[in-house]
């Protein structure tokens, strides 16, 4: 596919190709970028980075007058193709990743504004998804785990469970994670919405995904979704648990994005399930264990498992779990009517970073394919922890002050 250098450069940035030289840039990504951005927008956006910069600084890089560049940046920010941030009365702009980021925002915005645009965008992204598994498989071949997302178990599977074989942390309880925040938004799930647009939707509820802290304020400000009370947010998550959906959040102590995922529609869980990529996620603190004395081999847990990692033994008398695929979501525990499944602590579990600074360093090291036990990664993490003691980014949790 022949596209302009501006589109190609922008596409490479949005998928972090500079950090993964083995990543093959497919034509499907280029079609998405050329559909979503005009040539002029791509010419300007390709000079952005994931570090906030003022319109003046970007205009200097583009080598065009500020009065020409600034309206384009603001238009892109208003349509949620890039991110605008206000700091000390100055508006700064950064790139927005393709996913999670641009994809979700465009599907949600198109729902009420331009259905045909949403339909075309969903089709283009599905073309990209169909290629994504083969593209990222080599990148995961030598990695134990990515940690961009974290699974939090269904609370019913750990709360008051008499056979929980571990001590649960506060970060393991979804209600406690919610309680630490003071800003909430509910989103209509973009993944299930896109699947519905393409005629592949499921019957799971769509109004149970959400955001907290800074991200909640941002999507509300941009008109992507609506502010809700803590009580309404908790109720939505209870409905998600009842539907057997998986809690997937940013891998931080105080996450900002809070998804309720199904493996038939969710981009992340589809990759984990269809392509057998459990390394894409940071598993929960726990993993299920089956009590063969209580298990009757009814198959109830098999029906509820999102990743198809439970099966019956050859004798059909009890279920068995494929621990290489299990992410510890706890759905099987909460749905077992015979109380035959409980949770135990996962070996070598690592608690999530306690602030976004350490989280960002982890993502950088992952993108550079560094071994975390190496000298440079350990030094980087050490410096990051030291700095976080003095400058604590307040993007979520009890220290975050609502900005909208």
XYZ file of C-alpha atoms in Angstrom:
404
model
C 0.000 0.000 0.000
C 1.430 3.361 -1.038
C 0.955 6.123 1.541
C 2.683 9.398 2.286
C 5.707 9.504 4.618
C 3.622 11.505 7.101
C 1.057 8.730 7.469
C 3.735 6.060 7.775
C 5.758 7.969 10.375
C 2.646 8.647 12.446
C 1.547 5.007 12.258
C 5.001 3.858 13.402
C 4.849 6.175 16.395
C 1.360 5.095 17.424
C 2.380 1.432 17.596
C 5.822 2.147 19.136
C 7.659 0.591 16.214
C 10.834 2.491 17.106
C 11.085 0.284 20.213
C 10.193 -2.962 18.427
C 12.158 -3.235 15.212
C 10.758 -6.732 14.660
C 7.208 -5.367 14.493
C 6.018 -5.431 10.893
C 3.838 -2.435 10.084
C 0.830 -3.898 8.238
C -1.167 -2.111 5.571
C -4.232 -2.329 7.832
C -2.695 0.192 10.268
C -1.866 2.548 7.427
C -5.463 2.336 6.202
C -6.709 3.273 9.691
C -4.373 6.280 9.930
C -5.120 7.548 6.421
C -8.867 7.211 7.092
C -8.763 9.010 10.458
C -6.239 11.806 9.732
C -6.035 14.277 6.886
C -2.659 14.731 5.226
C -2.161 18.052 7.023
C -3.115 16.537 10.379
C -0.675 13.675 9.880
C 2.087 16.109 8.879
C 1.649 17.902 12.211
C 0.783 14.933 14.452
C 3.861 12.976 13.426
C 5.976 15.606 15.208
C 4.257 14.896 18.521
C 5.548 12.430 21.074
C 4.221 10.889 24.271
C 5.892 13.697 26.191
C 3.619 16.787 26.480
C 4.669 19.790 24.378
C 3.128 23.200 23.802
C 1.678 24.188 20.439
C 4.534 26.679 20.077
C 7.166 23.951 20.496
C 5.352 21.717 18.011
C 5.014 24.572 15.502
C 8.778 25.069 15.675
C 9.345 21.372 14.913
C 6.857 21.496 12.032
C 8.432 24.777 10.854
C 5.080 26.453 10.394
C 3.472 29.494 12.055
C 1.778 28.908 15.402
C -1.546 30.324 14.145
C -1.659 27.553 11.499
C -0.573 24.663 13.725
C -2.532 25.367 16.900
C -6.060 25.037 15.382
C -5.109 21.676 13.864
C -3.817 20.414 17.206
C -6.942 21.583 19.003
C -9.186 19.954 16.407
C -7.354 16.648 16.818
C -7.643 16.941 20.608
C -11.354 17.769 20.429
C -11.907 14.626 18.339
C -9.705 12.616 20.754
C -7.016 11.615 18.259
C -4.383 13.241 20.468
C -4.427 14.283 24.124
C -4.501 17.868 25.362
C -3.327 18.632 28.892
C -3.476 21.936 30.739
C -0.481 22.777 32.907
C -0.048 26.168 34.561
C -2.493 27.795 32.131
C -0.679 26.300 29.150
C -2.217 23.681 26.877
C 0.144 20.868 25.967
C -0.348 18.045 23.483
C 0.759 14.411 23.335
C 0.178 11.459 21.078
C -2.587 8.996 21.969
C -1.750 5.294 21.423
C -3.773 3.447 18.818
C -4.917 0.976 21.480
C -5.860 1.479 24.202
C -6.653 5.032 23.139
C -7.742 6.142 19.669
C -9.698 2.975 18.900
C -11.882 3.149 22.001
C -12.451 6.913 21.774
C -13.528 6.806 18.120
C -15.989 3.964 18.630
C -17.542 5.665 21.650
C -17.745 9.112 20.050
C -19.227 7.814 16.807
C -22.048 6.151 18.701
C -23.967 9.417 19.024
C -22.405 11.518 16.270
C -21.655 9.592 13.090
C -22.725 5.947 12.875
C -21.330 5.463 9.372
C -17.930 6.761 10.463
C -18.018 4.345 13.416
C -18.936 1.464 11.120
C -16.032 2.174 8.764
C -13.600 2.649 11.633
C -14.725 -0.637 13.258
C -14.263 -2.510 9.963
C -10.786 -1.090 9.427
C -9.768 -1.958 12.962
C -11.122 -5.501 12.623
C -8.896 -5.906 9.554
C -5.962 -4.811 11.708
C -6.964 -7.222 14.489
C -7.083 -10.136 12.031
C -3.370 -9.537 11.350
C -2.339 -8.593 14.873
C -1.954 -12.093 16.277
C 0.628 -13.152 13.698
C 2.435 -9.820 14.046
C 2.939 -9.868 17.805
C 3.560 -13.600 18.202
C 7.343 -13.238 17.588
C 7.463 -10.348 20.081
C 6.068 -12.581 22.824
C 8.198 -15.600 22.041
C 10.961 -14.763 24.539
C 8.890 -12.890 27.122
C 7.380 -14.279 30.268
C 4.845 -11.462 30.577
C 3.795 -7.973 29.554
C 2.430 -5.942 32.442
C 0.409 -3.211 30.753
C -2.868 -4.653 32.075
C -3.760 -6.396 35.336
C -6.531 -8.808 36.192
C -8.452 -8.208 39.426
C -10.460 -11.260 40.524
C -14.223 -11.173 40.820
C -14.718 -10.034 44.386
C -17.163 -12.783 45.253
C -14.361 -15.289 44.627
C -12.226 -13.879 47.459
C -14.587 -11.965 49.735
C -15.618 -14.125 52.676
C -14.466 -17.288 50.900
C -13.657 -19.731 53.695
C -11.189 -21.708 51.583
C -9.107 -18.820 50.220
C -5.574 -20.165 50.506
C -3.794 -16.794 50.633
C -3.835 -13.363 52.224
C -5.519 -10.890 49.890
C -4.027 -7.419 49.412
C -6.132 -4.278 49.237
C -5.274 -4.102 45.522
C -6.966 -7.509 45.084
C -10.362 -6.220 46.196
C -12.165 -4.303 43.500
C -14.338 -2.511 46.047
C -11.238 -1.205 47.834
C -9.676 -0.058 44.555
C -12.878 1.844 43.799
C -13.109 3.230 47.316
C -9.667 4.836 46.975
C -10.929 7.029 44.124
C -13.202 10.063 43.998
C -13.922 10.502 40.279
C -15.841 7.982 38.157
C -17.173 7.633 34.626
C -19.076 4.791 32.986
C -18.293 3.993 29.375
C -20.318 2.053 26.857
C -17.864 -0.756 26.087
C -16.150 0.104 22.778
C -15.177 -3.508 22.080
C -18.707 -4.895 22.426
C -20.070 -1.844 20.591
C -17.678 -2.431 17.668
C -18.585 -6.121 17.579
C -22.264 -5.208 17.513
C -21.637 -2.762 14.653
C -19.988 -5.626 12.729
C -22.834 -8.025 13.470
C -20.769 -10.109 15.888
C -21.992 -8.780 19.226
C -22.733 -10.816 22.341
C -25.442 -10.476 24.983
C -23.108 -9.200 27.734
C -23.926 -5.750 29.176
C -22.144 -2.845 27.483
C -22.615 -0.139 30.111
C -20.236 -1.637 32.689
C -16.796 -0.481 31.553
C -15.444 2.662 33.160
C -12.681 4.970 34.221
C -11.481 6.539 37.456
C -9.342 9.521 38.414
C -7.685 11.523 35.655
C -8.972 9.366 32.794
C -12.539 9.639 34.110
C -12.305 13.426 34.148
C -10.771 13.484 30.677
C -13.418 11.336 28.944
C -16.165 13.333 30.653
C -14.608 16.612 29.516
C -14.369 15.334 25.931
C -17.970 14.159 25.920
C -16.997 10.530 25.487
C -18.995 9.371 28.497
C -20.807 10.510 31.631
C -19.868 11.102 35.254
C -21.433 8.731 37.778
C -21.459 8.372 41.542
C -19.351 5.821 43.355
C -22.522 3.873 44.117
C -23.549 3.679 40.453
C -20.022 2.656 39.501
C -20.035 -0.159 42.092
C -23.461 -1.301 40.863
C -22.175 -1.483 37.270
C -19.251 -3.628 38.351
C -21.587 -5.921 40.293
C -23.650 -6.410 37.110
C -20.454 -7.140 35.195
C -19.467 -9.800 37.723
C -22.929 -11.372 37.522
C -22.512 -11.571 33.734
C -19.185 -13.378 34.158
C -17.044 -10.566 32.746
C -13.351 -10.222 33.605
C -12.026 -7.206 35.527
C -9.102 -5.760 33.555
C -7.319 -2.582 34.710
C -4.047 -0.690 34.309
C -1.308 -2.509 36.172
C -1.106 0.103 38.936
C -2.152 0.242 42.571
C -4.656 2.946 41.619
C -5.757 2.112 38.063
C -7.473 4.625 35.815
C -9.030 2.393 33.146
C -11.451 -0.235 34.407
C -12.724 -2.665 31.762
C -15.196 -5.533 32.088
C -14.131 -7.889 29.336
C -15.438 -10.854 27.382
C -13.221 -13.000 25.185
C -15.607 -12.796 22.226
C -15.361 -9.003 21.838
C -12.523 -7.568 23.963
C -9.394 -6.883 21.907
C -7.109 -7.924 24.781
C -8.936 -11.083 25.855
C -9.484 -12.130 22.248
C -5.726 -12.115 21.738
C -5.169 -14.033 24.967
C -7.845 -16.600 24.126
C -7.724 -17.006 20.347
C -3.961 -16.770 19.957
C -3.046 -18.260 23.339
C -1.173 -15.135 24.511
C -1.629 -15.111 28.320
C 1.662 -13.201 28.539
C -0.184 -10.079 27.343
C -1.609 -9.541 30.833
C -0.370 -9.440 34.383
C -2.377 -12.191 36.036
C -4.209 -11.701 39.305
C -2.697 -12.517 42.690
C -4.515 -15.862 42.623
C -5.230 -18.937 40.609
C -8.133 -21.376 41.028
C -7.801 -24.870 42.436
C -10.439 -27.596 42.112
C -11.536 -29.719 45.058
C -12.002 -33.067 43.340
C -14.041 -34.356 46.285
C -16.718 -31.687 45.763
C -16.484 -31.378 41.989
C -19.235 -33.333 40.234
C -17.991 -32.783 36.686
C -21.119 -30.759 35.815
C -19.198 -28.468 33.445
C -20.695 -25.289 34.870
C -17.261 -23.683 35.228
C -16.407 -24.604 31.641
C -19.431 -22.682 30.381
C -18.426 -19.536 32.296
C -14.654 -19.551 31.634
C -13.804 -16.720 29.228
C -10.533 -18.294 28.089
C -11.617 -21.921 27.610
C -8.882 -23.098 29.970
C -11.075 -25.522 31.957
C -12.021 -28.971 30.733
C -13.277 -32.268 32.139
C -10.946 -35.097 32.980
C -11.129 -38.160 30.759
C -13.291 -39.905 33.347
C -15.691 -36.895 33.355
C -15.740 -36.949 37.161
C -14.103 -33.565 37.770
C -12.787 -30.492 35.995
C -9.135 -29.674 35.314
C -7.490 -26.274 34.768
C -4.861 -25.352 32.180
C -2.676 -23.079 34.321
C -0.650 -21.909 31.330
C -3.737 -20.054 30.093
C -5.479 -19.171 33.364
C -5.386 -15.458 34.274
C -6.965 -15.817 37.734
C -10.160 -13.840 37.067
C -12.147 -15.820 39.673
C -15.258 -16.159 37.495
C -15.228 -19.960 37.829
C -15.059 -19.679 41.628
C -18.011 -17.292 41.786
C -20.131 -19.423 39.442
C -19.484 -22.906 40.881
C -22.739 -23.995 42.547
C -20.989 -26.912 44.268
C -18.379 -24.722 45.975
C -15.753 -26.975 44.433
C -13.331 -24.245 43.285
C -11.321 -21.890 45.485
C -8.357 -19.588 44.995
C -4.753 -20.015 46.016
C -1.841 -17.627 45.839
C -0.024 -17.555 42.523
C 3.675 -18.365 42.685
C 6.084 -15.451 42.067
C 3.285 -12.878 42.070
C 4.452 -9.268 41.852
C 2.268 -6.517 43.299
C 1.432 -3.639 40.929
C 3.512 -0.422 40.901
C 2.240 2.085 43.439
C 2.412 5.114 41.119
C 2.309 5.993 37.449
C 6.015 6.914 37.367
C 7.152 3.358 38.121
C 4.418 2.015 35.841
C 5.765 4.159 32.982
C 9.334 2.968 33.583
C 8.139 -0.650 33.487
C 6.415 -0.013 30.159
C 9.562 1.654 28.781
C 11.735 -1.278 29.800
C 9.240 -3.678 28.234
C 9.203 -1.706 24.991
C 12.993 -1.771 24.883
C 12.945 -5.523 25.607
C 15.257 -5.116 28.594
C 15.688 -7.861 31.160
C 14.449 -6.318 34.393
C 17.236 -7.984 36.332
C 19.893 -6.233 34.276
C 21.980 -3.362 35.627
C 20.375 -0.573 33.563
C 16.767 -1.602 34.297
C 17.476 -1.972 38.016
C 19.170 1.440 38.068
C 16.267 3.009 36.150
C 13.725 1.558 38.557
C 15.795 2.702 41.513
C 15.933 6.269 40.228
C 12.216 6.138 39.458
C 11.366 5.049 42.987
C 13.591 7.767 44.438
C 11.955 10.475 42.317
C 8.478 9.207 43.124
C 9.136 9.944 46.783
C 9.448 13.622 45.916
C 7.125 13.984 42.934
C 4.067 11.774 43.247
C 1.928 11.959 40.086
C -1.667 12.256 41.270
C -3.656 10.598 38.490
C -5.857 8.354 40.605
C -6.462 7.158 44.128
C -6.924 9.158 47.327
C -4.362 11.844 46.422
C -6.033 12.753 43.142
C -7.959 16.007 43.077
C -10.815 16.128 40.616
C -9.975 18.560 37.839
C -13.380 18.888 36.166
